[in-house]
């Protein structure tokens, strides 16, 4: 059968060989492995995680953390989405073609490097939040399968001589994000759009990189993270409607 454009570009089921010879590979492999493992660990017994948003199956927790007066609260969110697979979720999160359609904090996005089919480097600028300076970020993004039902995207800040930090209007922020997804369906059945459920764990730590008023920052967190996760998952469900389930 003829493959559609989407099917060709779905996250590969195994690591792309081109990535494993890239100078960043050891770092990408180590951080992705750590992040994916941490994402699937619960927040239940852990001290310090406080629930700050809850809606339907979505739960968001944060841990208050300040380093030299700068807010760096780690965030952890759990969600369950019916009718889409882990691979589809990660496809829409990783592939830059869709990013402006769901990412509302974005001002500009540039692909700095295409390392392989499963790893890219991005430069992004974000909308300015008054009264702080505008922020930008430079990060690698890697999508991988852990097994046939589990896919994850990890984003982590990096450097590039052609994109130096803090030279223009923007302050460089530092980010570590992981979107880890696992699909399940009733035992003994074939997976379909009607019986598949994907559990999502989204973890994020953003270091604002320079002064930002703590109160404003925490208010932005509280508003923007739930908005992002609801909008992104809704977007993926809409995009997948009428398309064949991709496992
Ligand atoms: O993970 C997400 N998106 C990925 C693809 O873009 C990628 C992005 C990571 C960057 C996250 C940092 C975003 C900072 C945005 C600041 C400006 C927001 C403006 C909003 C106003 C309309 O991994 C989804 C990311 C969802 C982001 C939620 C917001 C997080 C807020 C963190 C604030 C820290 C910035 C400090 C700026 C100073 C503000 C006083």
Coordinates of C-alpha atoms and ligand atoms in Angstrom, one line a residue:
X1 CA 0.0 0.0 0.0
X2 CA 1.1 3.6 -0.6
X3 CA 2.4 5.4 2.5
X4 CA 1.0 8.8 3.3
X5 CA 3.3 11.7 4.1
X6 CA 2.5 11.3 7.8
X7 CA 3.3 7.6 7.9
X8 CA 6.7 8.2 6.4
X9 CA 7.6 10.7 9.0
X10 CA 6.3 9.0 12.1
X11 CA 8.9 8.5 14.8
X12 CA 11.1 5.5 13.8
X13 CA 10.7 2.4 15.9
X14 CA 14.5 2.1 16.5
X15 CA 17.2 4.8 16.9
X16 CA 18.4 6.3 13.6
X17 CA 22.0 5.2 12.9
X18 CA 23.0 8.7 11.9
X19 CA 22.3 9.9 15.5
X20 CA 24.5 7.4 17.2
X21 CA 27.6 8.8 15.4
X22 CA 26.8 12.5 16.2
X23 CA 29.0 14.2 18.9
X24 CA 25.9 14.9 21.0
X25 CA 24.7 11.3 21.0
X26 CA 26.2 10.3 24.5
X27 CA 24.5 13.3 26.1
X28 CA 21.3 12.8 24.2
X29 CA 21.2 9.1 25.1
X30 CA 22.0 9.6 28.8
X31 CA 19.5 12.5 29.4
X32 CA 16.7 10.9 27.4
X33 CA 17.1 7.6 29.3
X34 CA 17.1 9.4 32.7
X35 CA 14.1 11.6 31.8
X36 CA 12.0 8.8 30.4
X37 CA 12.6 6.7 33.5
X38 CA 11.8 9.7 35.8
X39 CA 8.7 10.5 33.8
X40 CA 7.1 7.1 34.5
X41 CA 7.8 7.2 38.2
X42 CA 4.8 8.3 40.1
X43 CA 4.5 11.4 42.3
X44 CA 2.4 9.6 44.9
X45 CA 4.9 8.8 47.6
X46 CA 7.3 11.5 46.8
X47 CA 7.6 14.4 49.2
X48 CA 7.1 17.9 48.0
X49 CA 5.0 17.4 44.9
X50 CA 1.9 19.5 45.2
X51 CA -1.1 19.2 43.0
X52 CA -2.0 22.6 41.4
X53 CA -4.3 21.8 38.5
X54 CA -6.8 19.0 37.9
X55 CA -9.3 18.6 35.1
X56 CA -10.8 15.3 33.9
X57 CA -7.9 12.9 33.7
X58 CA -5.2 15.6 33.8
X59 CA -3.3 16.2 37.0
X60 CA -0.4 18.7 37.4
X61 CA 2.1 18.8 40.2
X62 CA 4.9 21.1 41.0
X63 CA 7.7 21.3 43.5
X64 CA 8.7 24.8 44.6
X65 CA 12.3 25.3 44.0
X66 CA 14.4 28.5 44.0
X67 CA 18.1 28.8 43.1
X68 CA 19.6 32.2 44.0
X69 CA 16.1 33.7 44.1
X70 CA 15.1 32.4 40.7
X71 CA 12.1 30.2 40.4
X72 CA 12.8 26.8 38.9
X73 CA 9.8 24.8 40.0
X74 CA 9.9 21.3 38.4
X75 CA 6.6 20.4 36.9
X76 CA 5.1 17.0 36.4
X77 CA 1.8 16.3 34.6
X78 CA -0.2 13.1 34.1
X79 CA -3.0 12.7 31.5
X80 CA -4.9 10.0 29.8
X81 CA -6.1 10.4 26.2
X82 CA -8.4 8.1 24.3
X83 CA -8.3 7.3 20.6
X84 CA -4.6 8.1 19.8
X85 CA -1.4 6.1 20.2
X86 CA 1.8 7.0 22.0
X87 CA 3.6 7.1 18.6
X88 CA 1.1 9.6 17.2
X89 CA 1.3 11.8 20.3
X90 CA 5.1 12.0 20.0
X91 CA 4.9 12.6 16.2
X92 CA 2.9 15.8 16.7
X93 CA 5.1 17.0 19.6
X94 CA 8.4 16.3 17.8
X95 CA 7.7 17.3 14.3
X96 CA 8.2 21.1 13.7
X97 CA 5.6 21.2 10.9
X98 CA 2.8 21.3 13.5
X99 CA 4.4 23.3 16.3
X100 CA 2.8 26.7 15.5
X101 CA -0.6 25.0 15.5
X102 CA -0.5 24.0 19.2
X103 CA 2.4 25.9 20.8
X104 CA 0.9 29.3 22.0
X105 CA 4.0 30.7 23.8
X106 CA 6.0 30.7 20.6
X107 CA 7.1 33.7 18.6
X108 CA 9.6 32.2 16.3
X109 CA 11.1 28.7 15.6
X110 CA 14.2 27.9 13.6
X111 CA 15.6 24.4 12.9
X112 CA 19.3 24.9 13.6
X113 CA 20.4 21.3 12.8
X114 CA 18.8 18.1 11.5
X115 CA 20.9 15.4 13.2
X116 CA 18.8 12.5 12.0
X117 CA 15.2 11.5 11.5
X118 CA 14.8 11.4 15.3
X119 CA 16.8 14.3 16.5
X120 CA 16.8 18.1 15.7
X121 CA 18.2 21.2 17.2
X122 CA 15.8 24.2 17.6
X123 CA 16.1 27.8 18.3
X124 CA 12.9 29.3 19.7
X125 CA 11.9 32.7 20.9
X126 CA 8.9 33.1 23.1
X127 CA 6.3 35.8 23.7
X128 CA 7.4 38.4 26.1
X129 CA 5.9 38.6 29.5
X130 CA 5.8 42.0 31.0
X131 CA 7.8 43.3 32.9
X132 CA 10.5 40.7 32.2
X133 CA 12.8 40.6 29.1
X134 CA 11.9 38.3 26.2
X135 CA 13.3 34.8 26.4
X136 CA 14.8 32.5 23.8
X137 CA 16.0 28.8 24.0
X138 CA 18.3 26.6 22.0
X139 CA 17.7 22.9 22.6
X140 CA 18.0 19.4 21.0
X141 CA 14.9 17.3 20.6
X142 CA 15.0 13.6 20.4
X143 CA 12.1 11.1 19.9
X144 CA 12.5 7.4 20.6
X145 CA 10.6 4.2 21.2
X146 CA 11.2 2.3 24.4
X147 CA 9.0 -0.6 23.2
X148 CA 6.3 -0.8 20.6
X149 CA 3.7 0.8 22.9
X150 CA 6.0 3.5 24.5
X151 CA 7.4 6.6 22.8
X152 CA 8.9 9.7 24.3
X153 CA 10.3 13.1 23.2
X154 CA 13.1 14.7 25.3
X155 CA 14.1 18.3 24.8
X156 CA 17.2 19.7 26.5
X157 CA 19.2 22.9 26.2
X158 CA 22.4 23.0 24.2
X159 CA 24.8 25.6 22.7
X160 CA 25.8 26.6 19.2
X161 CA 28.4 29.1 18.2
X162 CA 26.0 30.6 15.6
X163 CA 23.3 31.1 18.2
X164 CA 25.1 32.8 21.1
X165 CA 23.2 33.5 24.3
X166 CA 22.3 36.9 25.6
X167 CA 23.6 39.0 22.7
X168 CA 20.4 40.5 21.4
X169 CA 17.1 41.5 23.1
X170 CA 16.5 38.0 24.5
X171 CA 17.7 36.3 27.7
X172 CA 18.5 32.6 27.1
X173 CA 16.4 30.3 29.2
X174 CA 17.3 26.6 29.9
X175 CA 14.9 23.8 29.6
X176 CA 14.6 20.1 30.2
X177 CA 11.3 18.6 29.0
X178 CA 10.1 15.1 28.5
X179 CA 6.8 13.9 27.1
X180 CA 6.6 10.2 27.7
X181 CA 3.6 8.2 26.4
X182 CA 2.4 4.6 26.8
X183 CA -0.6 3.1 24.9
X184 CA -2.8 0.3 26.3
X185 CA -5.9 -1.5 25.1
X186 CA -8.0 -4.3 26.5
X187 CA -6.2 -7.7 26.7
X188 CA -7.2 -10.1 23.9
X189 CA -8.4 -7.3 21.6
X190 CA -6.8 -5.7 18.6
X191 CA -6.0 -2.0 19.2
X192 CA -8.3 0.5 17.4
X193 CA -9.2 4.2 17.8
X194 CA -12.2 3.0 19.9
X195 CA -10.3 1.0 22.5
X196 CA -6.8 2.5 22.7
X197 CA -5.8 4.8 25.6
X198 CA -2.5 6.7 25.9
X199 CA -1.1 7.6 29.3
X200 CA 1.0 10.7 29.2
X201 CA 3.7 11.9 31.6
X202 CA 5.0 15.4 30.9
X203 CA 7.9 16.7 32.9
X204 CA 9.4 20.1 32.6
X205 CA 12.1 22.2 34.3
X206 CA 12.6 25.7 33.0
X207 CA 15.5 27.9 34.4
X208 CA 14.5 31.4 33.4
X209 CA 18.1 32.3 32.9
X210 CA 18.0 35.7 34.5
X211 CA 15.8 37.8 36.7
X212 CA 12.1 37.3 36.5
X213 CA 9.6 38.2 39.2
X214 CA 8.7 35.1 41.1
X215 CA 5.0 35.9 41.5
X216 CA 4.6 36.6 37.8
X217 CA 6.5 33.5 36.8
X218 CA 4.4 31.2 39.0
X219 CA 1.2 32.8 37.7
X220 CA 2.4 32.1 34.1
X221 CA 3.2 28.5 35.0
X222 CA -0.2 28.0 36.6
X223 CA -2.0 29.3 33.5
X224 CA 0.2 28.1 30.7
X225 CA 1.0 24.5 31.5
X226 CA -2.6 23.3 31.8
X227 CA -3.4 25.4 28.7
X228 CA -0.6 23.7 26.8
X229 CA -1.4 20.1 27.8
X230 CA -5.2 20.5 27.0
X231 CA -4.6 22.2 23.8
X232 CA -1.8 19.9 22.6
X233 CA -3.7 16.7 23.4
X234 CA -6.9 18.1 21.9
X235 CA -5.0 19.0 18.8
X236 CA -3.6 15.5 18.4
X237 CA -7.0 13.9 18.8
X238 CA -8.4 16.3 16.1
X239 CA -5.5 15.6 13.7
X240 CA -5.9 11.8 14.0
X241 CA -9.7 11.8 13.3
X242 CA -10.4 9.7 10.2
X243 CA -6.8 8.6 9.9
X244 CA -5.7 5.0 10.3
X245 CA -4.3 4.3 13.8
X246 CA -0.5 4.3 13.7
X247 CA 1.2 2.1 16.3
Ligands
LIG1 O1 7.2 21.6 26.0 C1 6.6 22.5 25.4 N1 7.0 22.9 24.2 C2 8.1 22.4 23.5 C3 8.1 22.9 22.1 O2 8.0 24.3 22.0 C4 9.4 22.7 24.1 C5 9.5 24.1 24.7 C6 10.1 24.4 25.8 C7 10.2 25.8 26.3 C8 9.4 26.0 27.5 C9 9.7 27.4 28.0 C10 8.6 28.3 27.6 C11 8.8 29.7 28.2 C12 7.8 30.6 27.7 C13 7.9 31.9 28.2 C14 6.9 32.8 27.6 C15 5.5 32.4 27.8 C16 4.6 33.4 27.3 C17 3.2 33.0 27.4 C18 2.3 34.2 27.3 C19 1.3 34.1 26.3 O3 9.7 21.7 25.1 C20 5.3 23.1 26.0 C21 5.8 24.2 26.8 C22 4.6 24.9 27.6 C23 5.2 26.1 28.2 C24 4.4 26.5 29.4 C25 4.9 27.8 30.0 C26 6.0 27.6 30.9 C27 6.4 28.9 31.6 C28 7.8 28.9 32.1 C29 8.2 30.3 32.4 C30 9.6 30.5 32.4 C31 10.0 31.7 31.5 C32 10.4 32.9 32.2 C33 10.1 34.1 31.5 C34 10.0 35.3 32.4 C35 8.6 35.5 32.8 C36 8.3 36.4 33.9

